[in-house]
Amino acid sequence: MPHKFNADRRDKIPKQKHRVNNWTEYNEGLRRRGDLTVWISEEALALWSAPPRTTPGGQPVYSDLAIELCLTFGMVFKQPLRQTQGLMRSIAGLLGMDIAVPDFSTLSRRGNGLSLSARTASKSPKPLKLVVDSTGLKIFGEGEWLEEKHQTKRNRRSWRKLHLGLDLVSGQIVCSDLTRDDVGDPTALPGLLDQVDGPLDLFLADGAYDGERTYVVLTARFGSMIKVTIPPPKNAILSPDTARNPGIRDRHIADIRTHGRMAWQKASGYNQRSRGETLMGRWKTVIGPKLKARSFENQKTEARIGVRILNRMTELGRPNFERTA
């Protein structure tokens, strides 16, 4: 049914209007996202070569930081590995840097299980407000064209599942994971929570995370005072122990039955989950809807670097909105 089918009977709610009150700083932050000096520094150049190896085996030429920097440039400017090699070679020549640039085969080989440089953890005393969501990313392989052109069935589904956790306070991605398409959202949740460093007082997710398993994991890790907002399905039923010890899910079901789903969304703050969907759209716009790497381990490295890129762009400047109407 089109959403305007019963428009004459819908409540006429005027659309909110907002404006950015730090436009000068935010505008400069947007410019800096394309600034090469943001992505390369003297510290990175000083650590370009790999440290001497103390165990038996060949001596690597490039450090993990050098490989990470090259792959980051390739993702920011959407270049394949060969073009990334040429881009880094030209940058080194323009800046007068006497450094060796890894070739495309080295970037592919070293990207398998690459250890990323440690990032400084946020020291904010405020507890995290976590929004978790997932989306599909296409990968190289047999796709829709083969199925349509030759009327053949695809041997496998050509996509991976990206799980992201966004902190509503800082706007940073605090946890991420890339899994195969057969891994469900509740199954990937414990791995995401292992990456959360600090207290958590709010957890927002869509109905795919609904279930007793999710509530047990969250309360076991962050205590019974955590606020969990997950919409139960329309046919959800109360637990047998509701009368004596109602759980978080039971209270959600009772509120929806009493006040309606729309009122529950507004009262519980569930509408803030839209920022998780915005994050997914931002990923597919800035990073892209497709993974370039062929192997699964290289794809996981690509996803981790993509998280670093989005977080770095967020650090350069965020808009501050104020409501005007």
PDB file of C-alpha atoms in Angstrom:
ATOM      1  CA  MET A   1       0.000   0.000   0.000  1.00  0.00           C
ATOM      2  CA  PRO A   2       1.404   3.445  -0.788  1.00  0.00           C
ATOM      3  CA  HIS A   3       2.033   5.424   2.384  1.00  0.00           C
ATOM      4  CA  LYS A   4      -0.281   8.221   1.166  1.00  0.00           C
ATOM      5  CA  PHE A   5      -3.245   5.878   0.689  1.00  0.00           C
ATOM      6  CA  ASN A   6      -4.974   7.144   3.846  1.00  0.00           C
ATOM      7  CA  ALA A   7      -3.341  10.571   3.863  1.00  0.00           C
ATOM      8  CA  ASP A   8      -6.674  12.293   4.449  1.00  0.00           C
ATOM      9  CA  ARG A   9      -7.022  10.479   7.774  1.00  0.00           C
ATOM     10  CA  ARG A  10      -3.417  10.808   8.919  1.00  0.00           C
ATOM     11  CA  ASP A  11      -2.408  13.287  11.589  1.00  0.00           C
ATOM     12  CA  LYS A  12      -0.921  16.403  10.049  1.00  0.00           C
ATOM     13  CA  ILE A  13       2.356  16.645  11.907  1.00  0.00           C
ATOM     14  CA  PRO A  14       4.521  19.525  10.640  1.00  0.00           C
ATOM     15  CA  LYS A  15       8.075  18.612   9.755  1.00  0.00           C
ATOM     16  CA  GLN A  16      10.687  19.847  12.185  1.00  0.00           C
ATOM     17  CA  LYS A  17      13.181  22.411  10.930  1.00  0.00           C
ATOM     18  CA  HIS A  18      16.774  22.631  12.109  1.00  0.00           C
ATOM     19  CA  ARG A  19      19.816  24.705  11.303  1.00  0.00           C
ATOM     20  CA  VAL A  20      23.552  24.214  11.803  1.00  0.00           C
ATOM     21  CA  ASN A  21      24.938  26.724  14.303  1.00  0.00           C
ATOM     22  CA  ASN A  22      28.641  25.880  13.787  1.00  0.00           C
ATOM     23  CA  TRP A  23      28.670  26.088  10.024  1.00  0.00           C
ATOM     24  CA  THR A  24      32.122  27.746   9.787  1.00  0.00           C
ATOM     25  CA  GLU A  25      33.910  24.967  11.713  1.00  0.00           C
ATOM     26  CA  TYR A  26      31.887  22.208  10.070  1.00  0.00           C
ATOM     27  CA  ASN A  27      32.533  23.616   6.593  1.00  0.00           C
ATOM     28  CA  GLU A  28      36.272  23.617   7.239  1.00  0.00           C
ATOM     29  CA  GLY A  29      36.051  20.054   8.546  1.00  0.00           C
ATOM     30  CA  LEU A  30      34.407  18.975   5.296  1.00  0.00           C
ATOM     31  CA  ARG A  31      37.275  20.535   3.336  1.00  0.00           C
ATOM     32  CA  ARG A  32      39.883  18.771   5.482  1.00  0.00           C
ATOM     33  CA  ARG A  33      38.374  15.388   4.635  1.00  0.00           C
ATOM     34  CA  GLY A  34      40.080  15.700   1.249  1.00  0.00           C
ATOM     35  CA  ASP A  35      43.354  17.075   2.654  1.00  0.00           C
ATOM     36  CA  LEU A  36      46.301  14.722   2.131  1.00  0.00           C
ATOM     37  CA  THR A  37      48.035  16.078   5.250  1.00  0.00           C
ATOM     38  CA  VAL A  38      45.245  14.520   7.306  1.00  0.00           C
ATOM     39  CA  TRP A  39      46.198  11.043   6.139  1.00  0.00           C
ATOM     40  CA  ILE A  40      50.013  11.213   6.146  1.00  0.00           C
ATOM     41  CA  SER A  41      52.288  12.644   8.836  1.00  0.00           C
ATOM     42  CA  GLU A  42      55.934  12.787   9.853  1.00  0.00           C
ATOM     43  CA  GLU A  43      55.313  10.035  12.399  1.00  0.00           C
ATOM     44  CA  ALA A  44      53.973   7.750   9.684  1.00  0.00           C
ATOM     45  CA  LEU A  45      57.011   8.399   7.489  1.00  0.00           C
ATOM     46  CA  ALA A  46      59.365   7.729  10.408  1.00  0.00           C
ATOM     47  CA  LEU A  47      57.711   4.324  10.934  1.00  0.00           C
ATOM     48  CA  TRP A  48      57.527   3.440   7.232  1.00  0.00           C
ATOM     49  CA  SER A  49      60.133   0.676   7.365  1.00  0.00           C
ATOM     50  CA  ALA A  50      59.493  -2.493   9.335  1.00  0.00           C
ATOM     51  CA  PRO A  51      61.458  -2.955  12.582  1.00  0.00           C
ATOM     52  CA  PRO A  52      64.236  -5.566  12.542  1.00  0.00           C
ATOM     53  CA  ARG A  53      62.943  -9.087  12.974  1.00  0.00           C
ATOM     54  CA  THR A  54      64.356 -11.069  15.919  1.00  0.00           C
ATOM     55  CA  THR A  55      62.908 -14.456  14.956  1.00  0.00           C
ATOM     56  CA  PRO A  56      63.958 -16.720  12.064  1.00  0.00           C
ATOM     57  CA  GLY A  57      62.471 -15.815   8.695  1.00  0.00           C
ATOM     58  CA  GLY A  58      62.602 -13.147   6.042  1.00  0.00           C
ATOM     59  CA  GLN A  59      62.866  -9.492   6.948  1.00  0.00           C
ATOM     60  CA  PRO A  60      59.758  -7.473   5.959  1.00  0.00           C
ATOM     61  CA  VAL A  61      60.435  -4.243   4.104  1.00  0.00           C
ATOM     62  CA  TYR A  62      57.331  -2.261   5.079  1.00  0.00           C
ATOM     63  CA  SER A  63      55.759  -1.816   8.493  1.00  0.00           C
ATOM     64  CA  ASP A  64      52.108  -2.569   9.186  1.00  0.00           C
ATOM     65  CA  LEU A  65      51.545   1.185   9.451  1.00  0.00           C
ATOM     66  CA  ALA A  66      52.860   1.695   5.891  1.00  0.00           C
ATOM     67  CA  ILE A  67      50.538  -0.989   4.515  1.00  0.00           C
ATOM     68  CA  GLU A  68      47.605   0.475   6.473  1.00  0.00           C
ATOM     69  CA  LEU A  69      48.352   3.959   5.130  1.00  0.00           C
ATOM     70  CA  CYS A  70      48.442   2.737   1.520  1.00  0.00           C
ATOM     71  CA  LEU A  71      45.200   0.791   1.888  1.00  0.00           C
ATOM     72  CA  THR A  72      43.594   3.811   3.554  1.00  0.00           C
ATOM     73  CA  PHE A  73      44.505   6.039   0.612  1.00  0.00           C
ATOM     74  CA  GLY A  74      43.095   3.440  -1.758  1.00  0.00           C
ATOM     75  CA  MET A  75      39.768   3.348   0.083  1.00  0.00           C
ATOM     76  CA  VAL A  76      39.468   7.121   0.515  1.00  0.00           C
ATOM     77  CA  PHE A  77      40.051   7.776  -3.172  1.00  0.00           C
ATOM     78  CA  LYS A  78      38.377   4.532  -4.337  1.00  0.00           C
ATOM     79  CA  GLN A  79      41.426   3.165  -6.143  1.00  0.00           C
ATOM     80  CA  PRO A  80      42.247  -0.505  -6.870  1.00  0.00           C
ATOM     81  CA  LEU A  81      45.569  -1.812  -5.580  1.00  0.00           C
ATOM     82  CA  ARG A  82      47.560  -1.066  -8.742  1.00  0.00           C
ATOM     83  CA  GLN A  83      46.242   2.487  -8.893  1.00  0.00           C
ATOM     84  CA  THR A  84      46.925   2.831  -5.164  1.00  0.00           C
ATOM     85  CA  GLN A  85      50.544   1.924  -5.794  1.00  0.00           C
ATOM     86  CA  GLY A  86      50.757   4.599  -8.489  1.00  0.00           C
ATOM     87  CA  LEU A  87      49.025   7.160  -6.256  1.00  0.00           C
ATOM     88  CA  MET A  88      51.459   6.590  -3.386  1.00  0.00           C
ATOM     89  CA  ARG A  89      54.423   6.667  -5.764  1.00  0.00           C
ATOM     90  CA  SER A  90      53.333  10.024  -7.168  1.00  0.00           C
ATOM     91  CA  ILE A  91      52.710  11.480  -3.692  1.00  0.00           C
ATOM     92  CA  ALA A  92      56.179  10.370  -2.572  1.00  0.00           C
ATOM     93  CA  GLY A  93      57.693  12.025  -5.653  1.00  0.00           C
ATOM     94  CA  LEU A  94      55.784  15.286  -5.207  1.00  0.00           C
ATOM     95  CA  LEU A  95      56.767  15.535  -1.547  1.00  0.00           C
ATOM     96  CA  GLY A  96      60.385  14.620  -2.263  1.00  0.00           C
ATOM     97  CA  MET A  97      60.298  11.579   0.031  1.00  0.00           C
ATOM     98  CA  ASP A  98      62.923   8.918  -0.606  1.00  0.00           C
ATOM     99  CA  ILE A  99      60.840   5.903   0.356  1.00  0.00           C
ATOM    100  CA  ALA A 100      59.984   2.642  -1.373  1.00  0.00           C
ATOM    101  CA  VAL A 101      56.313   2.138  -2.208  1.00  0.00           C
ATOM    102  CA  PRO A 102      54.828  -1.369  -1.791  1.00  0.00           C
ATOM    103  CA  ASP A 103      53.544  -2.939  -4.981  1.00  0.00           C
ATOM    104  CA  PHE A 104      49.974  -4.169  -5.398  1.00  0.00           C
ATOM    105  CA  SER A 105      50.806  -7.824  -4.670  1.00  0.00           C
ATOM    106  CA  THR A 106      52.477  -6.830  -1.394  1.00  0.00           C
ATOM    107  CA  LEU A 107      49.428  -4.788  -0.400  1.00  0.00           C
ATOM    108  CA  SER A 108      47.154  -7.759  -1.109  1.00  0.00           C
ATOM    109  CA  ARG A 109      49.345 -10.258   0.736  1.00  0.00           C
ATOM    110  CA  ARG A 110      50.004  -8.055   3.777  1.00  0.00           C
ATOM    111  CA  GLY A 111      46.339  -7.070   4.005  1.00  0.00           C
ATOM    112  CA  ASN A 112      45.520 -10.632   5.082  1.00  0.00           C
ATOM    113  CA  GLY A 113      45.229 -10.369   8.878  1.00  0.00           C
ATOM    114  CA  LEU A 114      46.857  -6.931   9.032  1.00  0.00           C
ATOM    115  CA  SER A 115      47.289  -5.539  12.551  1.00  0.00           C
ATOM    116  CA  LEU A 116      46.053  -1.956  12.566  1.00  0.00           C
ATOM    117  CA  SER A 117      47.780   0.720  14.611  1.00  0.00           C
ATOM    118  CA  ALA A 118      46.329   1.293  18.062  1.00  0.00           C
ATOM    119  CA  ARG A 119      43.952   4.223  18.436  1.00  0.00           C
ATOM    120  CA  THR A 120      43.716   6.411  21.516  1.00  0.00           C
ATOM    121  CA  ALA A 121      40.637   5.408  23.469  1.00  0.00           C
ATOM    122  CA  SER A 122      38.122   8.058  24.406  1.00  0.00           C
ATOM    123  CA  LYS A 123      38.420   9.197  28.027  1.00  0.00           C
ATOM    124  CA  SER A 124      34.881  10.549  28.249  1.00  0.00           C
ATOM    125  CA  PRO A 125      33.339   9.761  31.659  1.00  0.00           C
ATOM    126  CA  LYS A 126      29.865   9.561  30.135  1.00  0.00           C
ATOM    127  CA  PRO A 127      28.474   6.060  29.502  1.00  0.00           C
ATOM    128  CA  LEU A 128      28.019   5.010  25.911  1.00  0.00           C
ATOM    129  CA  LYS A 129      24.676   5.108  24.156  1.00  0.00           C
ATOM    130  CA  LEU A 130      25.027   2.346  21.594  1.00  0.00           C
ATOM    131  CA  VAL A 131      23.049   1.888  18.381  1.00  0.00           C
ATOM    132  CA  VAL A 132      23.733  -1.376  16.551  1.00  0.00           C
ATOM    133  CA  ASP A 133      22.724  -2.206  12.994  1.00  0.00           C
ATOM    134  CA  SER A 134      23.905  -4.294  10.051  1.00  0.00           C
ATOM    135  CA  THR A 135      23.898  -4.061   6.282  1.00  0.00           C
ATOM    136  CA  GLY A 136      24.972  -6.123   3.290  1.00  0.00           C
ATOM    137  CA  LEU A 137      28.050  -5.395   1.175  1.00  0.00           C
ATOM    138  CA  LYS A 138      28.542  -6.910  -2.255  1.00  0.00           C
ATOM    139  CA  ILE A 139      31.693  -8.865  -3.022  1.00  0.00           C
ATOM    140  CA  PHE A 140      33.391 -10.116  -6.156  1.00  0.00           C
ATOM    141  CA  GLY A 141      31.702 -13.171  -7.635  1.00  0.00           C
ATOM    142  CA  GLU A 142      28.792 -14.457  -9.614  1.00  0.00           C
ATOM    143  CA  GLY A 143      25.980 -11.951  -9.447  1.00  0.00           C
ATOM    144  CA  GLU A 144      22.717 -10.799 -10.903  1.00  0.00           C
ATOM    145  CA  TRP A 145      24.169 -10.342 -14.410  1.00  0.00           C
ATOM    146  CA  LEU A 146      25.073 -14.038 -14.705  1.00  0.00           C
ATOM    147  CA  GLU A 147      21.655 -15.090 -13.473  1.00  0.00           C
ATOM    148  CA  GLU A 148      19.824 -12.810 -15.901  1.00  0.00           C
ATOM    149  CA  LYS A 149      22.060 -13.311 -18.934  1.00  0.00           C
ATOM    150  CA  HIS A 150      22.518 -17.063 -18.853  1.00  0.00           C
ATOM    151  CA  GLN A 151      19.528 -18.145 -16.739  1.00  0.00           C
ATOM    152  CA  THR A 152      21.845 -19.940 -14.316  1.00  0.00           C
ATOM    153  CA  LYS A 153      21.570 -20.142 -10.577  1.00  0.00           C
ATOM    154  CA  ARG A 154      24.249 -18.490  -8.524  1.00  0.00           C
ATOM    155  CA  ASN A 155      26.427 -20.880  -6.539  1.00  0.00           C
ATOM    156  CA  ARG A 156      26.644 -18.522  -3.582  1.00  0.00           C
ATOM    157  CA  ARG A 157      25.241 -15.235  -2.390  1.00  0.00           C
ATOM    158  CA  SER A 158      27.690 -12.538  -3.363  1.00  0.00           C
ATOM    159  CA  TRP A 159      27.680 -10.363  -0.263  1.00  0.00           C
ATOM    160  CA  ARG A 160      29.006 -10.015   3.274  1.00  0.00           C
ATOM    161  CA  LYS A 161      27.309  -8.686   6.380  1.00  0.00           C
ATOM    162  CA  LEU A 162      28.724  -5.578   8.062  1.00  0.00           C
ATOM    163  CA  HIS A 163      27.820  -4.987  11.728  1.00  0.00           C
ATOM    164  CA  LEU A 164      28.426  -1.530  13.188  1.00  0.00           C
ATOM    165  CA  GLY A 165      27.907  -0.009  16.625  1.00  0.00           C
ATOM    166  CA  LEU A 166      27.540   3.785  16.861  1.00  0.00           C
ATOM    167  CA  ASP A 167      27.904   5.865  20.024  1.00  0.00           C
ATOM    168  CA  LEU A 168      25.178   8.524  19.982  1.00  0.00           C
ATOM    169  CA  VAL A 169      27.211  10.845  22.234  1.00  0.00           C
ATOM    170  CA  SER A 170      30.521  11.000  20.333  1.00  0.00           C
ATOM    171  CA  GLY A 171      29.296   9.974  16.883  1.00  0.00           C
ATOM    172  CA  GLN A 172      32.129   7.427  16.687  1.00  0.00           C
ATOM    173  CA  ILE A 173      31.901   3.804  15.544  1.00  0.00           C
ATOM    174  CA  VAL A 174      32.956   1.959  18.700  1.00  0.00           C
ATOM    175  CA  CYS A 175      32.543  -1.624  17.474  1.00  0.00           C
ATOM    176  CA  SER A 176      32.408  -3.373  14.118  1.00  0.00           C
ATOM    177  CA  ASP A 177      32.568  -6.801  12.536  1.00  0.00           C
ATOM    178  CA  LEU A 178      32.326  -8.323   9.072  1.00  0.00           C
ATOM    179  CA  THR A 179      30.720 -11.751   8.859  1.00  0.00           C
ATOM    180  CA  ARG A 180      29.381 -14.089   6.241  1.00  0.00           C
ATOM    181  CA  ASP A 181      25.792 -13.721   5.157  1.00  0.00           C
ATOM    182  CA  ASP A 182      24.578 -16.700   7.237  1.00  0.00           C
ATOM    183  CA  VAL A 183      25.546 -15.119  10.590  1.00  0.00           C
ATOM    184  CA  GLY A 184      22.529 -13.597  12.343  1.00  0.00           C
ATOM    185  CA  ASP A 185      22.558 -10.292  14.191  1.00  0.00           C
ATOM    186  CA  PRO A 186      22.127 -11.823  17.698  1.00  0.00           C
ATOM    187  CA  THR A 187      24.992 -14.234  16.958  1.00  0.00           C
ATOM    188  CA  ALA A 188      27.365 -11.380  16.063  1.00  0.00           C
ATOM    189  CA  LEU A 189      26.341  -9.235  19.057  1.00  0.00           C
ATOM    190  CA  PRO A 190      28.709 -10.750  21.697  1.00  0.00           C
ATOM    191  CA  GLY A 191      31.706 -10.060  19.451  1.00  0.00           C
ATOM    192  CA  LEU A 192      30.626  -6.449  19.070  1.00  0.00           C
ATOM    193  CA  LEU A 193      30.156  -5.983  22.803  1.00  0.00           C
ATOM    194  CA  ASP A 194      33.673  -7.329  23.423  1.00  0.00           C
ATOM    195  CA  GLN A 195      34.979  -4.205  21.671  1.00  0.00           C
ATOM    196  CA  VAL A 196      33.046  -1.786  23.912  1.00  0.00           C
ATOM    197  CA  ASP A 197      35.438  -0.212  26.407  1.00  0.00           C
ATOM    198  CA  GLY A 198      33.512   1.427  29.202  1.00  0.00           C
ATOM    199  CA  PRO A 199      30.039   1.521  30.728  1.00  0.00           C
ATOM    200  CA  LEU A 200      26.908   1.308  28.601  1.00  0.00           C
ATOM    201  CA  ASP A 201      23.553   2.687  29.720  1.00  0.00           C
ATOM    202  CA  LEU A 202      21.509   2.571  26.485  1.00  0.00           C
ATOM    203  CA  PHE A 203      21.264  -0.064  23.757  1.00  0.00           C
ATOM    204  CA  LEU A 204      19.162   0.527  20.647  1.00  0.00           C
ATOM    205  CA  ALA A 205      18.555  -2.010  17.877  1.00  0.00           C
ATOM    206  CA  ASP A 206      15.858  -3.087  15.460  1.00  0.00           C
ATOM    207  CA  GLY A 207      13.600  -6.117  15.725  1.00  0.00           C
ATOM    208  CA  ALA A 208      16.238  -8.471  14.301  1.00  0.00           C
ATOM    209  CA  TYR A 209      17.929  -8.450  17.744  1.00  0.00           C
ATOM    210  CA  ASP A 210      14.726  -9.312  19.612  1.00  0.00           C
ATOM    211  CA  GLY A 211      14.977 -12.402  21.793  1.00  0.00           C
ATOM    212  CA  GLU A 212      15.854 -13.608  25.263  1.00  0.00           C
ATOM    213  CA  ARG A 213      19.454 -14.260  24.243  1.00  0.00           C
ATOM    214  CA  THR A 214      20.104 -10.570  23.513  1.00  0.00           C
ATOM    215  CA  TYR A 215      18.676  -9.382  26.841  1.00  0.00           C
ATOM    216  CA  VAL A 216      20.663 -11.991  28.786  1.00  0.00           C
ATOM    217  CA  VAL A 217      23.951 -10.991  27.126  1.00  0.00           C
ATOM    218  CA  LEU A 218      23.386  -7.265  27.733  1.00  0.00           C
ATOM    219  CA  THR A 219      22.331  -7.557  31.381  1.00  0.00           C
ATOM    220  CA  ALA A 220      25.152  -9.992  32.142  1.00  0.00           C
ATOM    221  CA  ARG A 221      27.781  -7.594  30.790  1.00  0.00           C
ATOM    222  CA  PHE A 222      26.429  -4.181  31.769  1.00  0.00           C
ATOM    223  CA  GLY A 223      24.083  -4.866  34.676  1.00  0.00           C
ATOM    224  CA  SER A 224      20.338  -4.899  35.093  1.00  0.00           C
ATOM    225  CA  MET A 225      20.097  -1.078  35.017  1.00  0.00           C
ATOM    226  CA  ILE A 226      20.934  -0.842  31.315  1.00  0.00           C
ATOM    227  CA  LYS A 227      18.130   0.511  29.148  1.00  0.00           C
ATOM    228  CA  VAL A 228      17.462  -1.833  26.239  1.00  0.00           C
ATOM    229  CA  THR A 229      15.128  -0.617  23.489  1.00  0.00           C
ATOM    230  CA  ILE A 230      14.280  -3.308  20.943  1.00  0.00           C
ATOM    231  CA  PRO A 231      10.814  -3.415  19.346  1.00  0.00           C
ATOM    232  CA  PRO A 232       9.060  -6.754  19.920  1.00  0.00           C
ATOM    233  CA  PRO A 233       7.046  -8.222  17.019  1.00  0.00           C
ATOM    234  CA  LYS A 234       3.296  -7.757  16.727  1.00  0.00           C
ATOM    235  CA  ASN A 235       2.606 -11.313  17.906  1.00  0.00           C
ATOM    236  CA  ALA A 236       4.964 -11.118  20.923  1.00  0.00           C
ATOM    237  CA  ILE A 237       3.655 -12.669  24.150  1.00  0.00           C
ATOM    238  CA  LEU A 238       4.561 -12.015  27.758  1.00  0.00           C
ATOM    239  CA  SER A 239       6.854 -14.360  29.625  1.00  0.00           C
ATOM    240  CA  PRO A 240       5.316 -16.815  32.139  1.00  0.00           C
ATOM    241  CA  ASP A 241       6.952 -14.962  35.050  1.00  0.00           C
ATOM    242  CA  THR A 242       5.595 -11.533  34.083  1.00  0.00           C
ATOM    243  CA  ALA A 243       3.326 -11.110  37.123  1.00  0.00           C
ATOM    244  CA  ARG A 244       6.117 -11.578  39.672  1.00  0.00           C
ATOM    245  CA  ASN A 245       9.234 -10.458  37.811  1.00  0.00           C
ATOM    246  CA  PRO A 246       8.547  -8.631  34.538  1.00  0.00           C
ATOM    247  CA  GLY A 247      11.545  -8.276  32.273  1.00  0.00           C
ATOM    248  CA  ILE A 248      12.547  -5.420  29.980  1.00  0.00           C
ATOM    249  CA  ARG A 249      10.870  -7.088  27.020  1.00  0.00           C
ATOM    250  CA  ASP A 250       7.675  -7.666  29.002  1.00  0.00           C
ATOM    251  CA  ARG A 251       7.468  -3.969  29.837  1.00  0.00           C
ATOM    252  CA  HIS A 252       7.890  -3.064  26.187  1.00  0.00           C
ATOM    253  CA  ILE A 253       5.082  -5.422  25.172  1.00  0.00           C
ATOM    254  CA  ALA A 254       2.758  -4.043  27.866  1.00  0.00           C
ATOM    255  CA  ASP A 255       3.493  -0.421  26.888  1.00  0.00           C
ATOM    256  CA  ILE A 256       2.793  -1.126  23.228  1.00  0.00           C
ATOM    257  CA  ARG A 257      -0.489  -2.842  24.052  1.00  0.00           C
ATOM    258  CA  THR A 258      -1.541   0.058  26.278  1.00  0.00           C
ATOM    259  CA  HIS A 259      -0.395   3.120  24.346  1.00  0.00           C
ATOM    260  CA  GLY A 260       0.315   1.859  20.830  1.00  0.00           C
ATOM    261  CA  ARG A 261       3.555   1.313  18.958  1.00  0.00           C
ATOM    262  CA  MET A 262       4.021   4.901  17.780  1.00  0.00           C
ATOM    263  CA  ALA A 263       3.631   6.279  21.299  1.00  0.00           C
ATOM    264  CA  TRP A 264       6.048   3.633  22.593  1.00  0.00           C
ATOM    265  CA  GLN A 265       8.666   4.625  20.024  1.00  0.00           C
ATOM    266  CA  LYS A 266       8.468   8.272  21.082  1.00  0.00           C
ATOM    267  CA  ALA A 267       8.465   7.562  24.830  1.00  0.00           C
ATOM    268  CA  SER A 268      11.299   5.013  24.698  1.00  0.00           C
ATOM    269  CA  GLY A 269      13.551   7.051  22.408  1.00  0.00           C
ATOM    270  CA  TYR A 270      13.564   4.321  19.787  1.00  0.00           C
ATOM    271  CA  ASN A 271      13.447   6.932  17.028  1.00  0.00           C
ATOM    272  CA  GLN A 272      17.124   7.662  17.708  1.00  0.00           C
ATOM    273  CA  ARG A 273      17.899   4.369  15.984  1.00  0.00           C
ATOM    274  CA  SER A 274      17.526   6.227  12.694  1.00  0.00           C
ATOM    275  CA  ARG A 275      21.092   7.450  13.241  1.00  0.00           C
ATOM    276  CA  GLY A 276      22.243   3.860  12.799  1.00  0.00           C
ATOM    277  CA  GLU A 277      20.510   3.724   9.434  1.00  0.00           C
ATOM    278  CA  THR A 278      22.112   7.059   8.554  1.00  0.00           C
ATOM    279  CA  LEU A 279      25.499   5.546   9.395  1.00  0.00           C
ATOM    280  CA  MET A 280      24.881   2.690   6.962  1.00  0.00           C
ATOM    281  CA  GLY A 281      23.976   5.161   4.237  1.00  0.00           C
ATOM    282  CA  ARG A 282      27.092   7.173   5.031  1.00  0.00           C
ATOM    283  CA  TRP A 283      29.247   4.041   4.734  1.00  0.00           C
ATOM    284  CA  LYS A 284      27.870   3.166   1.306  1.00  0.00           C
ATOM    285  CA  THR A 285      28.285   6.758   0.118  1.00  0.00           C
ATOM    286  CA  VAL A 286      31.819   7.402   1.416  1.00  0.00           C
ATOM    287  CA  ILE A 287      33.352   3.910   1.461  1.00  0.00           C
ATOM    288  CA  GLY A 288      31.120   2.215  -1.097  1.00  0.00           C
ATOM    289  CA  PRO A 289      28.520  -0.591  -1.280  1.00  0.00           C
ATOM    290  CA  LYS A 290      31.055  -3.190  -2.435  1.00  0.00           C
ATOM    291  CA  LEU A 291      34.190  -4.798  -1.013  1.00  0.00           C
ATOM    292  CA  LYS A 292      37.168  -4.822  -3.384  1.00  0.00           C
ATOM    293  CA  ALA A 293      39.182  -7.566  -1.659  1.00  0.00           C
ATOM    294  CA  ARG A 294      38.729 -11.168  -2.808  1.00  0.00           C
ATOM    295  CA  SER A 295      39.584 -13.221   0.304  1.00  0.00           C
ATOM    296  CA  PHE A 296      37.526 -13.082   3.495  1.00  0.00           C
ATOM    297  CA  GLU A 297      40.458 -12.042   5.723  1.00  0.00           C
ATOM    298  CA  ASN A 298      41.363  -9.194   3.376  1.00  0.00           C
ATOM    299  CA  GLN A 299      37.717  -8.127   3.371  1.00  0.00           C
ATOM    300  CA  LYS A 300      37.742  -7.974   7.176  1.00  0.00           C
ATOM    301  CA  THR A 301      40.850  -5.769   7.019  1.00  0.00           C
ATOM    302  CA  GLU A 302      39.123  -3.551   4.459  1.00  0.00           C
ATOM    303  CA  ALA A 303      36.109  -3.166   6.750  1.00  0.00           C
ATOM    304  CA  ARG A 304      38.284  -2.240   9.755  1.00  0.00           C
ATOM    305  CA  ILE A 305      40.105   0.403   7.717  1.00  0.00           C
ATOM    306  CA  GLY A 306      36.740   1.755   6.550  1.00  0.00           C
ATOM    307  CA  VAL A 307      35.735   2.225  10.186  1.00  0.00           C
ATOM    308  CA  ARG A 308      38.987   4.134  10.832  1.00  0.00           C
ATOM    309  CA  ILE A 309      38.269   6.409   7.859  1.00  0.00           C
ATOM    310  CA  LEU A 310      34.741   7.314   8.969  1.00  0.00           C
ATOM    311  CA  ASN A 311      35.868   7.926  12.548  1.00  0.00           C
ATOM    312  CA  ARG A 312      38.722  10.139  11.338  1.00  0.00           C
ATOM    313  CA  MET A 313      36.319  12.165   9.233  1.00  0.00           C
ATOM    314  CA  THR A 314      34.006  12.539  12.217  1.00  0.00           C
ATOM    315  CA  GLU A 315      36.897  13.872  14.326  1.00  0.00           C
ATOM    316  CA  LEU A 316      37.515  16.626  11.773  1.00  0.00           C
ATOM    317  CA  GLY A 317      34.170  18.256  12.499  1.00  0.00           C
ATOM    318  CA  ARG A 318      30.536  17.492  13.260  1.00  0.00           C
ATOM    319  CA  PRO A 319      27.519  19.717  12.737  1.00  0.00           C
ATOM    320  CA  ASN A 320      25.652  21.071  15.765  1.00  0.00           C
ATOM    321  CA  PHE A 321      21.945  21.299  15.061  1.00  0.00           C
ATOM    322  CA  GLU A 322      19.389  23.469  16.788  1.00  0.00           C
ATOM    323  CA  ARG A 323      15.671  23.284  16.197  1.00  0.00           C
ATOM    324  CA  THR A 324      14.069  26.357  14.662  1.00  0.00           C
ATOM    325  CA  ALA A 325      10.477  25.129  14.147  1.00  0.00           C
TER     326      ALA A 325
END
